[in-house]
PDB file of C-alpha atoms and ligand atoms in Angstrom:
ATOM      1  CA  MET A   4       5.818 -36.550   6.201  1.00 44.00           C
ATOM      2  CA  THR A   5       7.107 -33.236   5.374  1.00 46.00           C
ATOM      3  CA  THR A   6       6.663 -32.324   1.675  1.00 49.00           C
ATOM      4  CA  ALA A   7       7.942 -28.684   1.307  1.00 57.00           C
ATOM      5  CA  THR A   8      11.697 -28.034   1.601  1.00 65.00           C
ATOM      6  CA  PRO A   9      12.126 -25.663   4.851  1.00 69.00           C
ATOM      7  CA  ALA A  10      14.085 -22.527   4.299  1.00 79.00           C
ATOM      8  CA  VAL A  11      17.839 -22.575   4.981  1.00 88.00           C
ATOM      9  CA  PRO A  12      18.264 -20.633   8.212  1.00 95.00           C
ATOM     10  CA  ARG A  13      20.261 -17.178   8.188  1.00 94.00           C
ATOM     11  CA  THR A  14      20.730 -17.124  11.968  1.00 96.00           C
ATOM     12  CA  PRO A  15      20.284 -19.635  14.709  1.00 95.00           C
ATOM     13  CA  ASP A  16      17.132 -17.863  15.742  1.00 95.00           C
ATOM     14  CA  ASP A  17      15.527 -18.666  12.375  1.00 96.00           C
ATOM     15  CA  VAL A  18      15.617 -22.441  13.193  1.00 97.00           C
ATOM     16  CA  PRO A  19      12.338 -23.432  14.422  1.00 96.00           C
ATOM     17  CA  GLY A  20      12.308 -24.896  18.167  1.00 96.00           C
ATOM     18  CA  TRP A  21      11.939 -23.998  21.835  1.00 96.00           C
ATOM     19  CA  PHE A  22      15.068 -22.042  23.031  1.00 97.00           C
ATOM     20  CA  TRP A  23      14.640 -18.835  24.197  1.00 97.00           C
ATOM     21  CA  LYS A  24      17.088 -15.876  25.115  1.00 97.00           C
ATOM     22  CA  VAL A  25      17.542 -16.671  29.067  1.00 98.00           C
ATOM     23  CA  ASP A  26      18.541 -20.234  28.254  1.00 98.00           C
ATOM     24  CA  GLN A  27      20.792 -19.239  25.268  1.00 98.00           C
ATOM     25  CA  ASP A  28      22.832 -16.711  27.462  1.00 98.00           C
ATOM     26  CA  LEU A  29      22.899 -19.339  30.260  1.00 98.00           C
ATOM     27  CA  PHE A  30      24.272 -21.875  28.064  1.00 98.00           C
ATOM     28  CA  SER A  31      26.761 -19.819  26.470  1.00 98.00           C
ATOM     29  CA  TRP A  32      27.714 -18.504  29.961  1.00 98.00           C
ATOM     30  CA  PHE A  33      28.235 -21.713  31.685  1.00 98.00           C
ATOM     31  CA  LEU A  34      29.868 -23.422  28.538  1.00 98.00           C
ATOM     32  CA  SER A  35      32.363 -20.719  28.203  1.00 98.00           C
ATOM     33  CA  ARG A  36      33.126 -20.392  31.722  1.00 98.00           C
ATOM     34  CA  GLN A  37      33.877 -23.882  31.820  1.00 98.00           C
ATOM     35  CA  SER A  38      36.504 -23.433  28.908  1.00 97.00           C
ATOM     36  CA  ALA A  39      37.962 -20.539  30.497  1.00 97.00           C
ATOM     37  CA  ALA A  40      38.624 -22.310  33.541  1.00 97.00           C
ATOM     38  CA  GLY A  41      40.268 -25.248  31.584  1.00 97.00           C
ATOM     39  CA  VAL A  42      37.715 -27.604  31.975  1.00 97.00           C
ATOM     40  CA  SER A  43      37.234 -29.878  29.016  1.00 97.00           C
ATOM     41  CA  GLY A  44      34.505 -32.639  28.498  1.00 98.00           C
ATOM     42  CA  ASP A  45      32.001 -33.849  25.961  1.00 98.00           C
ATOM     43  CA  LEU A  46      28.682 -32.382  25.272  1.00 98.00           C
ATOM     44  CA  LEU A  47      25.446 -34.229  24.964  1.00 98.00           C
ATOM     45  CA  GLU A  48      21.906 -33.492  23.989  1.00 99.00           C
ATOM     46  CA  LEU A  49      18.947 -35.819  24.241  1.00 98.00           C
ATOM     47  CA  GLY A  50      16.191 -34.123  22.099  1.00 98.00           C
ATOM     48  CA  THR A  51      17.394 -32.138  19.094  1.00 98.00           C
ATOM     49  CA  TYR A  52      14.470 -31.308  16.838  1.00 98.00           C
ATOM     50  CA  LEU A  53      15.739 -29.249  14.110  1.00 98.00           C
ATOM     51  CA  GLY A  54      18.847 -28.002  15.898  1.00 98.00           C
ATOM     52  CA  ARG A  55      18.033 -24.614  17.439  1.00 98.00           C
ATOM     53  CA  SER A  56      19.791 -25.692  20.915  1.00 98.00           C
ATOM     54  CA  ALA A  57      22.265 -28.055  19.305  1.00 98.00           C
ATOM     55  CA  ILE A  58      23.697 -25.147  17.091  1.00 98.00           C
ATOM     56  CA  LEU A  59      24.421 -23.044  20.233  1.00 98.00           C
ATOM     57  CA  LEU A  60      26.071 -26.289  21.869  1.00 98.00           C
ATOM     58  CA  GLY A  61      28.230 -26.873  18.885  1.00 98.00           C
ATOM     59  CA  GLN A  62      29.432 -23.369  19.044  1.00 98.00           C
ATOM     60  CA  TYR A  63      31.228 -24.259  22.403  1.00 98.00           C
ATOM     61  CA  LEU A  64      32.757 -27.552  21.427  1.00 98.00           C
ATOM     62  CA  GLN A  65      36.456 -27.643  21.878  1.00 97.00           C
ATOM     63  CA  GLU A  66      39.318 -29.290  20.174  1.00 96.00           C
ATOM     64  CA  GLY A  67      39.159 -33.073  21.418  1.00 97.00           C
ATOM     65  CA  GLU A  68      35.790 -32.951  22.783  1.00 98.00           C
ATOM     66  CA  THR A  69      32.821 -34.903  21.297  1.00 98.00           C
ATOM     67  CA  PHE A  70      29.247 -33.634  20.870  1.00 98.00           C
ATOM     68  CA  THR A  71      26.647 -36.294  20.708  1.00 98.00           C
ATOM     69  CA  VAL A  72      22.856 -35.706  19.813  1.00 98.00           C
ATOM     70  CA  CYS A  73      20.107 -38.092  20.244  1.00 98.00           C
ATOM     71  CA  ASP A  74      16.786 -37.945  19.004  1.00 98.00           C
ATOM     72  CA  LEU A  75      14.220 -40.014  16.945  1.00 98.00           C
ATOM     73  CA  PHE A  76      14.194 -37.805  14.020  1.00 97.00           C
ATOM     74  CA  ASP A  77      12.172 -39.790  11.228  1.00 95.00           C
ATOM     75  CA  SER A  78      12.078 -43.018  13.348  1.00 96.00           C
ATOM     76  CA  GLU A  79       9.312 -44.797  15.170  1.00 95.00           C
ATOM     77  CA  ALA A  80       8.801 -44.299  18.734  1.00 97.00           C
ATOM     78  CA  PRO A  81       9.118 -46.845  21.326  1.00 96.00           C
ATOM     79  CA  ASP A  82       5.671 -46.760  22.751  1.00 95.00           C
ATOM     80  CA  GLU A  83       2.255 -45.309  22.176  1.00 95.00           C
ATOM     81  CA  SER A  84       2.154 -42.392  24.298  1.00 95.00           C
ATOM     82  CA  ASN A  85       5.502 -41.323  22.933  1.00 96.00           C
ATOM     83  CA  SER A  86       4.189 -42.022  19.234  1.00 96.00           C
ATOM     84  CA  ALA A  87       1.263 -39.780  20.169  1.00 96.00           C
ATOM     85  CA  GLU A  88       3.598 -37.073  21.538  1.00 94.00           C
ATOM     86  CA  MET A  89       5.792 -37.262  18.452  1.00 95.00           C
ATOM     87  CA  ALA A  90       2.719 -36.918  16.097  1.00 95.00           C
ATOM     88  CA  MET A  91       1.097 -34.083  17.959  1.00 93.00           C
ATOM     89  CA  SER A  92       4.363 -31.916  18.071  1.00 94.00           C
ATOM     90  CA  TYR A  93       7.165 -32.875  15.532  1.00 96.00           C
ATOM     91  CA  ARG A  94       5.985 -35.316  12.760  1.00 93.00           C
ATOM     92  CA  LYS A  95       5.068 -32.667  10.356  1.00 92.00           C
ATOM     93  CA  THR A  96       8.114 -30.968  10.575  1.00 94.00           C
ATOM     94  CA  LEU A  97      10.880 -33.146  11.779  1.00 97.00           C
ATOM     95  CA  THR A  98      13.503 -35.019   9.721  1.00 96.00           C
ATOM     96  CA  ARG A  99      17.095 -36.003  10.213  1.00 98.00           C
ATOM     97  CA  ALA A 100      17.902 -34.445   6.839  1.00 97.00           C
ATOM     98  CA  ALA A 101      16.338 -30.925   7.945  1.00 97.00           C
ATOM     99  CA  PHE A 102      18.426 -31.279  11.261  1.00 98.00           C
ATOM    100  CA  GLU A 103      21.652 -31.807   9.237  1.00 98.00           C
ATOM    101  CA  THR A 104      20.998 -28.909   6.790  1.00 97.00           C
ATOM    102  CA  ASN A 105      20.320 -26.558   9.744  1.00 97.00           C
ATOM    103  CA  TYR A 106      23.357 -27.766  11.632  1.00 98.00           C
ATOM    104  CA  LEU A 107      25.733 -27.684   8.858  1.00 98.00           C
ATOM    105  CA  THR A 108      24.584 -23.981   8.018  1.00 97.00           C
ATOM    106  CA  PHE A 109      26.421 -22.980  11.093  1.00 98.00           C
ATOM    107  CA  HIS A 110      29.131 -25.641  11.644  1.00 98.00           C
ATOM    108  CA  PRO A 111      31.705 -27.451   9.383  1.00 98.00           C
ATOM    109  CA  ARG A 112      30.997 -31.107  10.548  1.00 98.00           C
ATOM    110  CA  LEU A 113      27.872 -32.766  12.055  1.00 98.00           C
ATOM    111  CA  PRO A 114      27.900 -33.852  15.761  1.00 98.00           C
ATOM    112  CA  GLU A 115      27.672 -37.619  16.385  1.00 98.00           C
ATOM    113  CA  ILE A 116      24.122 -38.521  15.843  1.00 98.00           C
ATOM    114  CA  VAL A 117      22.211 -41.255  17.487  1.00 98.00           C
ATOM    115  CA  GLN A 118      18.803 -41.928  15.882  1.00 98.00           C
ATOM    116  CA  ALA A 119      17.180 -43.951  18.276  1.00 98.00           C
ATOM    117  CA  PRO A 120      15.030 -43.563  21.347  1.00 98.00           C
ATOM    118  CA  THR A 121      17.039 -41.831  24.388  1.00 98.00           C
ATOM    119  CA  SER A 122      16.657 -45.267  26.208  1.00 98.00           C
ATOM    120  CA  ALA A 123      19.495 -46.402  23.713  1.00 98.00           C
ATOM    121  CA  LEU A 124      22.093 -44.356  25.551  1.00 98.00           C
ATOM    122  CA  ALA A 125      21.714 -46.488  28.767  1.00 95.00           C
ATOM    123  CA  ASP A 126      23.969 -49.030  26.893  1.00 93.00           C
ATOM    124  CA  GLY A 127      26.948 -47.376  28.195  1.00 91.00           C
ATOM    125  CA  ARG A 128      27.894 -45.639  24.653  1.00 95.00           C
ATOM    126  CA  ILE A 129      28.774 -42.612  26.171  1.00 98.00           C
ATOM    127  CA  PRO A 130      31.555 -43.062  28.508  1.00 98.00           C
ATOM    128  CA  ALA A 131      31.079 -42.600  32.204  1.00 98.00           C
ATOM    129  CA  GLY A 132      32.100 -39.456  33.650  1.00 98.00           C
ATOM    130  CA  SER A 133      32.909 -37.880  30.046  1.00 98.00           C
ATOM    131  CA  CYS A 134      30.529 -34.913  29.810  1.00 98.00           C
ATOM    132  CA  ARG A 135      30.738 -31.510  31.180  1.00 98.00           C
ATOM    133  CA  PHE A 136      27.216 -30.459  29.916  1.00 98.00           C
ATOM    134  CA  VAL A 137      24.167 -32.434  29.214  1.00 99.00           C
ATOM    135  CA  HIS A 138      20.835 -31.183  27.847  1.00 98.00           C
ATOM    136  CA  ILE A 139      17.657 -33.180  28.521  1.00 98.00           C
ATOM    137  CA  ASP A 140      14.914 -32.284  26.066  1.00 98.00           C
ATOM    138  CA  ALA A 141      13.265 -35.306  24.544  1.00 98.00           C
ATOM    139  CA  SER A 142      10.352 -37.039  25.449  1.00 98.00           C
ATOM    140  CA  HIS A 143       8.055 -35.546  28.213  1.00 97.00           C
ATOM    141  CA  LEU A 144       6.987 -38.870  29.677  1.00 97.00           C
ATOM    142  CA  TYR A 145       7.798 -39.367  33.246  1.00 98.00           C
ATOM    143  CA  GLU A 146       9.476 -42.899  32.622  1.00 97.00           C
ATOM    144  CA  HIS A 147      11.460 -41.942  29.807  1.00 98.00           C
ATOM    145  CA  VAL A 148      12.690 -38.672  31.502  1.00 98.00           C
ATOM    146  CA  ALA A 149      13.632 -40.634  34.675  1.00 98.00           C
ATOM    147  CA  GLY A 150      15.653 -43.010  32.243  1.00 98.00           C
ATOM    148  CA  ASP A 151      17.035 -39.765  30.509  1.00 98.00           C
ATOM    149  CA  ILE A 152      18.274 -38.367  33.974  1.00 98.00           C
ATOM    150  CA  ARG A 153      20.127 -41.598  34.774  1.00 98.00           C
ATOM    151  CA  VAL A 154      21.815 -41.315  31.617  1.00 98.00           C
ATOM    152  CA  ALA A 155      23.078 -37.919  32.248  1.00 98.00           C
ATOM    153  CA  ARG A 156      24.087 -38.868  35.910  1.00 98.00           C
ATOM    154  CA  GLU A 157      26.298 -41.677  34.540  1.00 98.00           C
ATOM    155  CA  ALA A 158      27.686 -39.463  31.495  1.00 98.00           C
ATOM    156  CA  LEU A 159      28.415 -36.457  33.666  1.00 98.00           C
ATOM    157  CA  ALA A 160      32.009 -35.585  35.209  1.00 98.00           C
ATOM    158  CA  PRO A 161      31.715 -34.719  38.769  1.00 96.00           C
ATOM    159  CA  ASP A 162      31.149 -31.058  38.258  1.00 96.00           C
ATOM    160  CA  GLY A 163      29.406 -31.351  35.278  1.00 98.00           C
ATOM    161  CA  LEU A 164      25.914 -29.500  34.425  1.00 98.00           C
ATOM    162  CA  VAL A 165      22.482 -30.986  33.552  1.00 98.00           C
ATOM    163  CA  VAL A 166      19.884 -28.752  31.949  1.00 99.00           C
ATOM    164  CA  LEU A 167      16.173 -30.299  32.014  1.00 98.00           C
ATOM    165  CA  ASP A 168      13.705 -28.716  29.700  1.00 98.00           C
ATOM    166  CA  ASP A 169       9.670 -28.293  30.517  1.00 98.00           C
ATOM    167  CA  TYR A 170      10.280 -29.055  34.422  1.00 98.00           C
ATOM    168  CA  ARG A 171       7.238 -27.060  35.094  1.00 97.00           C
ATOM    169  CA  SER A 172       5.094 -26.517  31.919  1.00 95.00           C
ATOM    170  CA  PRO A 173       1.320 -27.484  32.710  1.00 95.00           C
ATOM    171  CA  HIS A 174       1.475 -29.991  29.733  1.00 94.00           C
ATOM    172  CA  THR A 175       4.478 -31.841  31.181  1.00 97.00           C
ATOM    173  CA  PRO A 176       3.845 -32.921  34.799  1.00 97.00           C
ATOM    174  CA  GLY A 177       5.887 -36.198  34.022  1.00 98.00           C
ATOM    175  CA  VAL A 178       8.951 -33.930  33.702  1.00 98.00           C
ATOM    176  CA  ALA A 179       8.355 -32.195  36.796  1.00 98.00           C
ATOM    177  CA  ALA A 180       7.885 -35.432  38.528  1.00 98.00           C
ATOM    178  CA  ALA A 181      11.076 -36.816  37.334  1.00 98.00           C
ATOM    179  CA  VAL A 182      13.020 -33.941  38.081  1.00 98.00           C
ATOM    180  CA  TRP A 183      12.076 -33.229  41.707  1.00 98.00           C
ATOM    181  CA  GLU A 184      12.451 -36.997  42.457  1.00 98.00           C
ATOM    182  CA  ALA A 185      15.976 -36.838  41.321  1.00 98.00           C
ATOM    183  CA  VAL A 186      16.486 -33.918  43.522  1.00 97.00           C
ATOM    184  CA  ALA A 187      14.968 -35.631  46.487  1.00 97.00           C
ATOM    185  CA  ASP A 188      16.058 -39.156  45.781  1.00 97.00           C
ATOM    186  CA  LEU A 189      19.201 -39.094  43.372  1.00 97.00           C
ATOM    187  CA  GLY A 190      21.053 -36.129  45.108  1.00 97.00           C
ATOM    188  CA  LEU A 191      20.775 -34.004  42.031  1.00 98.00           C
ATOM    189  CA  ARG A 192      21.292 -30.190  43.349  1.00 98.00           C
ATOM    190  CA  PRO A 193      19.489 -27.208  41.554  1.00 98.00           C
ATOM    191  CA  VAL A 194      21.736 -24.351  40.593  1.00 98.00           C
ATOM    192  CA  CYS A 195      19.164 -22.057  38.816  1.00 98.00           C
ATOM    193  CA  LEU A 196      16.043 -22.104  37.130  1.00 98.00           C
ATOM    194  CA  THR A 197      14.333 -20.335  34.328  1.00 98.00           C
ATOM    195  CA  PRO A 198      10.676 -20.245  33.017  1.00 97.00           C
ATOM    196  CA  GLU A 199      11.680 -23.275  30.685  1.00 98.00           C
ATOM    197  CA  LYS A 200      14.590 -25.106  32.333  1.00 98.00           C
ATOM    198  CA  PHE A 201      16.071 -26.375  35.504  1.00 98.00           C
ATOM    199  CA  TYR A 202      19.879 -26.389  35.825  1.00 98.00           C
ATOM    200  CA  GLY A 203      21.671 -28.736  38.187  1.00 98.00           C
ATOM    201  CA  THR A 204      24.571 -30.604  39.117  1.00 98.00           C
ATOM    202  CA  TRP A 205      25.563 -33.771  41.098  1.00 98.00           C
ATOM    203  CA  GLY A 206      28.861 -31.989  41.911  1.00 98.00           C
ATOM    204  CA  ASP A 207      29.673 -28.700  43.728  1.00 98.00           C
ATOM    205  CA  ALA A 208      26.338 -26.627  43.208  1.00 98.00           C
ATOM    206  CA  GLU A 209      27.870 -23.716  45.033  1.00 97.00           C
ATOM    207  CA  ALA A 210      30.584 -23.405  42.668  1.00 98.00           C
ATOM    208  CA  ALA A 211      28.270 -23.348  39.624  1.00 98.00           C
ATOM    209  CA  LYS A 212      26.246 -20.586  41.389  1.00 98.00           C
ATOM    210  CA  GLU A 213      29.429 -18.417  41.715  1.00 98.00           C
ATOM    211  CA  VAL A 214      30.113 -18.973  38.160  1.00 98.00           C
ATOM    212  CA  LEU A 215      26.344 -17.757  37.701  1.00 98.00           C
ATOM    213  CA  LEU A 216      26.669 -14.865  40.030  1.00 98.00           C
ATOM    214  CA  SER A 217      29.853 -13.618  38.536  1.00 98.00           C
ATOM    215  CA  ARG A 218      27.908 -12.043  35.705  1.00 98.00           C
ATOM    216  CA  ASP A 219      25.571  -8.967  36.652  1.00 98.00           C
ATOM    217  CA  TRP A 220      22.470 -10.362  34.847  1.00 98.00           C
ATOM    218  CA  GLN A 221      20.265  -7.647  36.531  1.00 97.00           C
ATOM    219  CA  SER A 222      22.185  -4.686  34.963  1.00 97.00           C
ATOM    220  CA  GLU A 223      21.649  -6.468  31.601  1.00 97.00           C
ATOM    221  CA  GLY A 224      17.768  -6.270  32.090  1.00 97.00           C
ATOM    222  CA  PHE A 225      17.371  -9.810  33.374  1.00 98.00           C
ATOM    223  CA  ARG A 226      14.925 -10.434  36.168  1.00 97.00           C
ATOM    224  CA  THR A 227      16.549 -12.340  39.013  1.00 98.00           C
ATOM    225  CA  SER A 228      15.217 -13.677  42.410  1.00 97.00           C
ATOM    226  CA  GLU A 229      16.258 -16.060  44.874  1.00 97.00           C
ATOM    227  CA  ASP A 230      14.569 -19.160  46.632  1.00 96.00           C
ATOM    228  CA  LEU A 231      15.390 -21.400  49.427  1.00 96.00           C
ATOM    229  CA  ILE A 232      14.702 -25.136  48.566  1.00 93.00           C
ATOM    230  CA  ALA A 233      15.537 -27.408  51.444  1.00 88.00           C
ATOM    231  CA  GLY A 234      17.811 -24.958  52.827  1.00 90.00           C
ATOM    232  CA  SER A 235      19.892 -24.304  49.725  1.00 93.00           C
ATOM    233  CA  THR A 236      19.675 -21.274  47.661  1.00 96.00           C
ATOM    234  CA  VAL A 237      18.416 -21.466  44.097  1.00 98.00           C
ATOM    235  CA  HIS A 238      18.468 -18.428  41.680  1.00 98.00           C
ATOM    236  CA  ARG A 239      15.720 -17.625  39.197  1.00 98.00           C
ATOM    237  CA  LEU A 240      16.256 -16.076  36.053  1.00 98.00           C
ATOM    238  CA  ALA A 241      13.992 -14.586  33.340  1.00 98.00           C
ATOM    239  CA  TRP A 242      13.938 -12.339  30.355  1.00 97.00           C
ATOM    240  CA  ASP A 243      11.008 -10.365  29.456  1.00 92.00           C
ATOM    241  CA  ALA A 244      11.183  -9.277  25.861  1.00 83.00           C
ATOM    242  CA  PRO A 245      10.984  -5.249  25.722  1.00 77.00           C
ATOM    243  CA  ALA A 246       7.521  -4.150  24.625  1.00 76.00           C
ATOM    244  CA  PRO A 247       7.246  -2.752  21.243  1.00 72.00           C
ATOM    245  CA  THR A 248       7.473   1.024  21.728  1.00 68.00           C
ATOM    246  CA  ARG A 249       4.238   2.757  20.170  1.00 62.00           C
ATOM    247  CA  ARG A 250       4.502   6.409  19.064  1.00 57.00           C
ATOM    248  CA  PRO A 251       1.601   8.508  20.691  1.00 46.00           C
ATOM    249  CA  VAL A 252      -0.685   9.997  18.023  1.00 43.00           C
ATOM    250  CA  SER A 253      -0.144  13.688  18.064  1.00 45.00           C
ATOM    251  CA  HIS A 254      -2.752  16.501  17.435  1.00 45.00           C
ATOM    252  CA  PRO A 255      -1.024  17.488  14.214  1.00 49.00           C
ATOM    253  CA  THR A 256      -1.432  13.996  13.066  1.00 51.00           C
ATOM    254  CA  ALA A 257      -4.875  13.753  14.084  1.00 54.00           C
ATOM    255  CA  ARG A 258      -5.832  16.929  12.427  1.00 55.00           C
ATOM    256  CA  ARG A 259      -4.139  16.120   9.162  1.00 54.00           C
ATOM    257  CA  LEU A 260      -5.999  12.652   9.258  1.00 49.00           C
ATOM    258  CA  ALA A 261      -9.248  14.428   9.705  1.00 52.00           C
ATOM    259  CA  HIS A 262      -8.301  17.109   6.748  1.00 52.00           C
ATOM    260  CA  ASP A 263      -7.766  14.034   4.552  1.00 53.00           C
ATOM    261  CA  LEU A 264     -10.830  11.959   5.505  1.00 54.00           C
ATOM    262  CA  LEU A 265     -13.389  14.293   6.490  1.00 63.00           C
ATOM    263  CA  PRO A 266     -15.711  16.464   3.984  1.00 58.00           C
ATOM    264  CA  PRO A 267     -14.502  20.102   4.172  1.00 58.00           C
ATOM    265  CA  ILE A 268     -17.567  21.322   5.973  1.00 59.00           C
ATOM    266  CA  ALA A 269     -17.275  18.530   8.520  1.00 59.00           C
ATOM    267  CA  PHE A 270     -13.461  19.311   9.046  1.00 52.00           C
ATOM    268  CA  ARG A 271     -14.157  23.119   9.527  1.00 62.00           C
ATOM    269  CA  ALA A 272     -16.985  22.164  12.102  1.00 62.00           C
ATOM    270  CA  LEU A 273     -14.330  20.037  13.997  1.00 56.00           C
ATOM    271  CA  ARG A 274     -11.669  22.660  13.768  1.00 61.00           C
ATOM    272  CA  ARG A 275     -14.376  25.291  15.370  1.00 60.00           C
ATOM    273  CA  THR A 276     -15.139  22.801  18.097  1.00 58.00           C
ATOM    274  CA  LEU A 277     -11.511  22.117  18.964  1.00 53.00           C
ATOM    275  CA  LYS A 278     -10.636  25.800  19.092  1.00 52.00           C
ATOM    276  CA  GLY A 279     -13.374  26.284  21.478  1.00 48.00           C
ATOM    277  CA  GLY A 280     -11.376  24.190  23.756  1.00 40.00           C
ATOM    278  CA  VAL A 281     -12.878  20.551  23.777  1.00 34.00           C
TER     279      VAL A 281
HETATM  280  C1  SAM B 304      10.876 -30.212  22.300  1.00 86.44           C
HETATM  281  S1  SAM B 304      11.876 -31.139  21.029  1.00 86.44           S
HETATM  282  C2  SAM B 304      13.725 -30.555  21.198  1.00 86.44           C
HETATM  283  C3  SAM B 304      13.801 -29.166  20.917  1.00 86.44           C
HETATM  284  C4  SAM B 304      15.190 -28.652  20.877  1.00 86.44           C
HETATM  285  N1  SAM B 304      16.144 -29.084  21.860  1.00 86.44           N
HETATM  286  C5  SAM B 304      15.168 -27.337  20.585  1.00 86.44           C
HETATM  287  O1  SAM B 304      15.954 -26.509  21.329  1.00 86.44           O
HETATM  288  O2  SAM B 304      14.498 -26.567  19.765  1.00 86.44           O
HETATM  289  C6  SAM B 304      11.933 -32.727  21.556  1.00 86.44           C
HETATM  290  C7  SAM B 304      12.738 -33.858  20.690  1.00 86.44           C
HETATM  291  O3  SAM B 304      12.860 -34.940  21.282  1.00 86.44           O
HETATM  292  C8  SAM B 304      12.519 -35.915  20.207  1.00 86.44           C
HETATM  293  N2  SAM B 304      12.036 -37.114  21.169  1.00 86.44           N
HETATM  294  C9  SAM B 304      11.122 -37.419  21.837  1.00 86.44           C
HETATM  295  N3  SAM B 304      10.741 -38.667  22.499  1.00 86.44           N
HETATM  296  C10 SAM B 304      12.062 -38.964  22.100  1.00 86.44           C
HETATM  297  C11 SAM B 304      12.650 -40.271  22.699  1.00 86.44           C
HETATM  298  N4  SAM B 304      12.080 -41.227  23.218  1.00 86.44           N
HETATM  299  N5  SAM B 304      13.789 -40.490  22.120  1.00 86.44           N
HETATM  300  C12 SAM B 304      14.693 -39.790  21.439  1.00 86.44           C
HETATM  301  N6  SAM B 304      14.194 -38.407  21.120  1.00 86.44           N
HETATM  302  C13 SAM B 304      12.966 -38.276  21.509  1.00 86.44           C
HETATM  303  C14 SAM B 304      11.670 -35.416  19.391  1.00 86.44           C
HETATM  304  O4  SAM B 304      11.779 -36.007  17.908  1.00 86.44           O
HETATM  305  C15 SAM B 304      11.939 -33.739  19.344  1.00 86.44           C
HETATM  306  O5  SAM B 304      12.875 -33.611  18.416  1.00 86.44           O
END
């Protein structure tokens, strides 16, 4: 249980979570390009935590569209493994109230909230073919993620995008198994990959890649590369935070330091040595 009241965030980046620059930029890019092309559809997030990614998704919600988030928040997990995962990673910090406070700091209205295991979404409450973008970032257990992928497939419009978190982290092999199984057996087509997320579609992957490549990511400092997977090109993108610049210590600074710190006799001896060309 959380006792301290969390601070109200000043920017979405103040909200704790796992949603970094390259994915923030890709979400923004794909969602804004959809809107610019006149594509409308609902948004769905499975696994919301304190709202870091949901807040950005909400920024792209257009008139007439619905944004639904599904998370356990303070509720019990449906099985022991999920319960252990919740206890290890989220229980100390996560409440529905904290999510709502964070979200309402940046948006006038809350999204539709389903406080339940994501398996609850398999009941058809998300209309089939209604979504243009689904973000899956909930349980990391294979059975759950495989179910979440089926929910996304049903919910997505023909060219909608699904994004899957933690598809390659060492501690989430179940996600990797479910993602690549969907590629091999369920017709999911990869569009691009970042260190944290897999982007794919059951629709026209080539069109989605064209949208991706209509921005010059490299000139903005992103690292890009291409891979062939089963004969189809997949783009990889990454962002390396610039290293902090360190000013070299100059001789005058060193000399000033020595002057301030050494006894006068030692300082004069050091100065004689340095003048001697050491
Ligand atoms: C990695 S966090 C989500 C991070 C969030 N998308 C962000 O960008 O910060 C995973 C979330 O999934 C939720 N979760 C875990 N298992 C779940 C399940 N079976 N059904 C619904 N939500 C679940 C947890 O409560 C947690 O909030």
